[in-house]
């Protein structure tokens, strides 16, 4: 499904899928729950974390050390859904349906999936190991009925890190950070993007 778009706009279809990491014999494996919708998307920003380190010798750039630490960003939405608070922030639901935050809440890792509209087919993204970097702030105000209604949103900061388990690409153990639908994406992979967290496949060259 070609997608040689030149214009990006319109964040939508935000999903998250809780991640579970298990280690057996020193090998870590990450599995994901079925993606769940995170409605009310307004805006998302992503800034790369970690830059390549250049080692200089012989009066030149001798070699470069990769230093991809993922991304940091903000996600703004109309309101954070209750299930997102429980799933990702570790809040609890009591017997009366109240959402309760405690000092022992544990933040969970999850995959974050979303798309940007384009001048062609929407570009779809998945970030593999995401955690909310801080609790959302609480703010509101009384509405002045004599003026226009001021709409409030909620914003959370998040970190997208390299996945713990390794994927072998060209004989090298790599750690997934993100994947997105390129210009030559397979039509089935594109159509099923939100059914499950996408797992890359690579055909190793025969020796």
PDB file of C-alpha atoms in Angstrom, residues 53-166:
ATOM      1  CA  UNK A  53      28.610   9.821  20.129  1.00  0.00           C
ATOM      2  CA  UNK A  54      31.480  10.626  17.767  1.00  0.00           C
ATOM      3  CA  UNK A  55      34.968   9.468  18.793  1.00  0.00           C
ATOM      4  CA  UNK A  56      37.705  11.584  17.266  1.00  0.00           C
ATOM      5  CA  UNK A  57      41.223  10.330  16.514  1.00  0.00           C
ATOM      6  CA  UNK A  58      43.870  10.986  13.874  1.00  0.00           C
ATOM      7  CA  UNK A  59      42.333  14.409  13.401  1.00  0.00           C
ATOM      8  CA  UNK A  60      39.079  12.905  12.109  1.00  0.00           C
ATOM      9  CA  UNK A  61      35.842  11.302  13.228  1.00  0.00           C
ATOM     10  CA  UNK A  62      37.338   7.864  13.987  1.00  0.00           C
ATOM     11  CA  UNK A  63      34.059   6.063  14.626  1.00  0.00           C
ATOM     12  CA  UNK A  64      30.497   6.756  15.769  1.00  0.00           C
ATOM     13  CA  UNK A  65      28.765   5.060  18.693  1.00  0.00           C
ATOM     14  CA  UNK A  66      25.006   4.626  18.410  1.00  0.00           C
ATOM     15  CA  UNK A  67      23.136   6.150  21.345  1.00  0.00           C
ATOM     16  CA  UNK A  68      19.413   5.825  20.607  1.00  0.00           C
ATOM     17  CA  UNK A  69      17.610   6.181  23.941  1.00  0.00           C
ATOM     18  CA  UNK A  70      14.171   6.521  22.383  1.00  0.00           C
ATOM     19  CA  UNK A  71      11.934   9.556  22.622  1.00  0.00           C
ATOM     20  CA  UNK A  72      10.361  11.902  25.144  1.00  0.00           C
ATOM     21  CA  UNK A  73       7.119  13.707  24.514  1.00  0.00           C
ATOM     22  CA  UNK A  74       3.739  15.066  25.526  1.00  0.00           C
ATOM     23  CA  UNK A  75       0.324  13.672  24.737  1.00  0.00           C
ATOM     24  CA  UNK A  76      -2.667  16.000  25.043  1.00  0.00           C
ATOM     25  CA  UNK A  77      -6.195  14.617  25.113  1.00  0.00           C
ATOM     26  CA  UNK A  78      -9.697  15.724  26.011  1.00  0.00           C
ATOM     27  CA  UNK A  79      -9.675  13.678  29.228  1.00  0.00           C
ATOM     28  CA  UNK A  80      -7.662  10.677  30.384  1.00  0.00           C
ATOM     29  CA  UNK A  81     -10.041   7.678  30.449  1.00  0.00           C
ATOM     30  CA  UNK A  82     -10.470   5.759  33.705  1.00  0.00           C
ATOM     31  CA  UNK A  83      -9.108   2.521  32.251  1.00  0.00           C
ATOM     32  CA  UNK A  84      -5.943   4.310  31.058  1.00  0.00           C
ATOM     33  CA  UNK A  85      -5.359   5.615  34.591  1.00  0.00           C
ATOM     34  CA  UNK A  86      -5.824   2.127  36.048  1.00  0.00           C
ATOM     35  CA  UNK A  87      -3.813   0.302  33.383  1.00  0.00           C
ATOM     36  CA  UNK A  88      -0.844   2.643  32.948  1.00  0.00           C
ATOM     37  CA  UNK A  89      -0.652   4.631  36.201  1.00  0.00           C
ATOM     38  CA  UNK A  90      -1.617   1.811  38.548  1.00  0.00           C
ATOM     39  CA  UNK A  91      -4.630   3.627  40.031  1.00  0.00           C
ATOM     40  CA  UNK A  92      -7.234   1.381  41.654  1.00  0.00           C
ATOM     41  CA  UNK A  93     -11.026   1.178  41.326  1.00  0.00           C
ATOM     42  CA  UNK A  94     -12.776   0.747  44.692  1.00  0.00           C
ATOM     43  CA  UNK A  95     -16.070  -1.011  45.474  1.00  0.00           C
ATOM     44  CA  UNK A  96     -18.035   2.128  44.609  1.00  0.00           C
ATOM     45  CA  UNK A  97     -16.369   2.808  41.272  1.00  0.00           C
ATOM     46  CA  UNK A  98     -14.099   5.562  42.596  1.00  0.00           C
ATOM     47  CA  UNK A  99     -10.665   5.884  40.971  1.00  0.00           C
ATOM     48  CA  UNK A 100      -8.119   5.893  43.813  1.00  0.00           C
ATOM     49  CA  UNK A 101      -4.479   6.995  43.616  1.00  0.00           C
ATOM     50  CA  UNK A 102      -2.049   5.824  46.310  1.00  0.00           C
ATOM     51  CA  UNK A 103       1.652   6.196  47.072  1.00  0.00           C
ATOM     52  CA  UNK A 104       2.190   2.555  46.056  1.00  0.00           C
ATOM     53  CA  UNK A 105       0.817   2.774  42.509  1.00  0.00           C
ATOM     54  CA  UNK A 106       3.139   1.149  39.978  1.00  0.00           C
ATOM     55  CA  UNK A 107       3.450   2.573  36.460  1.00  0.00           C
ATOM     56  CA  UNK A 108       3.223  -0.050  33.690  1.00  0.00           C
ATOM     57  CA  UNK A 109       4.919  -0.202  30.305  1.00  0.00           C
ATOM     58  CA  UNK A 110       2.780  -0.204  27.175  1.00  0.00           C
ATOM     59  CA  UNK A 111       2.985   0.106  23.412  1.00  0.00           C
ATOM     60  CA  UNK A 112       1.582   3.363  22.029  1.00  0.00           C
ATOM     61  CA  UNK A 113      -0.063   3.317  18.593  1.00  0.00           C
ATOM     62  CA  UNK A 114      -1.504   6.196  16.585  1.00  0.00           C
ATOM     63  CA  UNK A 115      -1.731   7.688  13.120  1.00  0.00           C
ATOM     64  CA  UNK A 116      -1.389  10.997  11.343  1.00  0.00           C
ATOM     65  CA  UNK A 117      -3.634  11.810   8.413  1.00  0.00           C
ATOM     66  CA  UNK A 118      -1.768  12.680   5.244  1.00  0.00           C
ATOM     67  CA  UNK A 119      -2.515  13.696   1.692  1.00  0.00           C
ATOM     68  CA  UNK A 120      -2.656   9.950   0.929  1.00  0.00           C
ATOM     69  CA  UNK A 121      -3.084   6.994   3.332  1.00  0.00           C
ATOM     70  CA  UNK A 122      -2.641   7.762   7.072  1.00  0.00           C
ATOM     71  CA  UNK A 123       0.814   6.996   8.468  1.00  0.00           C
ATOM     72  CA  UNK A 124       0.522   4.579  11.391  1.00  0.00           C
ATOM     73  CA  UNK A 125       3.088   4.404  14.201  1.00  0.00           C
ATOM     74  CA  UNK A 126       3.862   2.094  17.102  1.00  0.00           C
ATOM     75  CA  UNK A 127       6.304   2.856  19.928  1.00  0.00           C
ATOM     76  CA  UNK A 128       7.206  -0.342  21.736  1.00  0.00           C
ATOM     77  CA  UNK A 129       8.150   0.487  25.338  1.00  0.00           C
ATOM     78  CA  UNK A 130       6.353   3.536  26.671  1.00  0.00           C
ATOM     79  CA  UNK A 131       5.708   4.739  30.211  1.00  0.00           C
ATOM     80  CA  UNK A 132       4.072   7.862  31.539  1.00  0.00           C
ATOM     81  CA  UNK A 133       6.826  10.040  32.981  1.00  0.00           C
ATOM     82  CA  UNK A 134       4.597  11.888  35.432  1.00  0.00           C
ATOM     83  CA  UNK A 135       1.099  11.926  36.835  1.00  0.00           C
ATOM     84  CA  UNK A 136      -1.303  14.291  35.055  1.00  0.00           C
ATOM     85  CA  UNK A 137      -1.912  17.595  36.804  1.00  0.00           C
ATOM     86  CA  UNK A 138      -5.364  18.540  38.094  1.00  0.00           C
ATOM     87  CA  UNK A 139      -6.807  21.928  37.118  1.00  0.00           C
ATOM     88  CA  UNK A 140     -10.163  23.462  36.311  1.00  0.00           C
ATOM     89  CA  UNK A 141     -12.066  26.694  36.638  1.00  0.00           C
ATOM     90  CA  UNK A 142     -15.567  28.018  37.005  1.00  0.00           C
ATOM     91  CA  UNK A 143     -17.271  28.723  33.700  1.00  0.00           C
ATOM     92  CA  UNK A 144     -18.246  32.355  33.130  1.00  0.00           C
ATOM     93  CA  UNK A 145     -21.646  32.055  31.481  1.00  0.00           C
ATOM     94  CA  UNK A 146     -21.277  35.558  30.037  1.00  0.00           C
ATOM     95  CA  UNK A 147     -18.247  34.556  27.952  1.00  0.00           C
ATOM     96  CA  UNK A 148     -17.299  31.808  25.568  1.00  0.00           C
ATOM     97  CA  UNK A 149     -16.840  28.367  27.114  1.00  0.00           C
ATOM     98  CA  UNK A 150     -13.173  27.596  27.715  1.00  0.00           C
ATOM     99  CA  UNK A 151     -12.417  23.965  26.916  1.00  0.00           C
ATOM    100  CA  UNK A 152      -9.789  22.299  29.110  1.00  0.00           C
ATOM    101  CA  UNK A 153      -7.621  19.335  28.148  1.00  0.00           C
ATOM    102  CA  UNK A 154      -5.293  16.987  30.005  1.00  0.00           C
ATOM    103  CA  UNK A 155      -1.654  16.452  29.122  1.00  0.00           C
ATOM    104  CA  UNK A 156       0.784  13.729  30.156  1.00  0.00           C
ATOM    105  CA  UNK A 157       4.508  13.400  29.593  1.00  0.00           C
ATOM    106  CA  UNK A 158       5.799  10.044  28.431  1.00  0.00           C
ATOM    107  CA  UNK A 159       9.030   8.268  27.577  1.00  0.00           C
ATOM    108  CA  UNK A 160       9.397   5.814  24.700  1.00  0.00           C
ATOM    109  CA  UNK A 161      12.415   3.573  25.308  1.00  0.00           C
ATOM    110  CA  UNK A 162      14.110   0.716  23.452  1.00  0.00           C
ATOM    111  CA  UNK A 163      12.313  -2.569  24.071  1.00  0.00           C
ATOM    112  CA  UNK A 164      14.066  -4.853  26.567  1.00  0.00           C
ATOM    113  CA  UNK A 165      14.263  -7.981  24.401  1.00  0.00           C
ATOM    114  CA  UNK A 166      16.442  -8.215  21.328  1.00  0.00           C
TER     115      UNK A 166
END
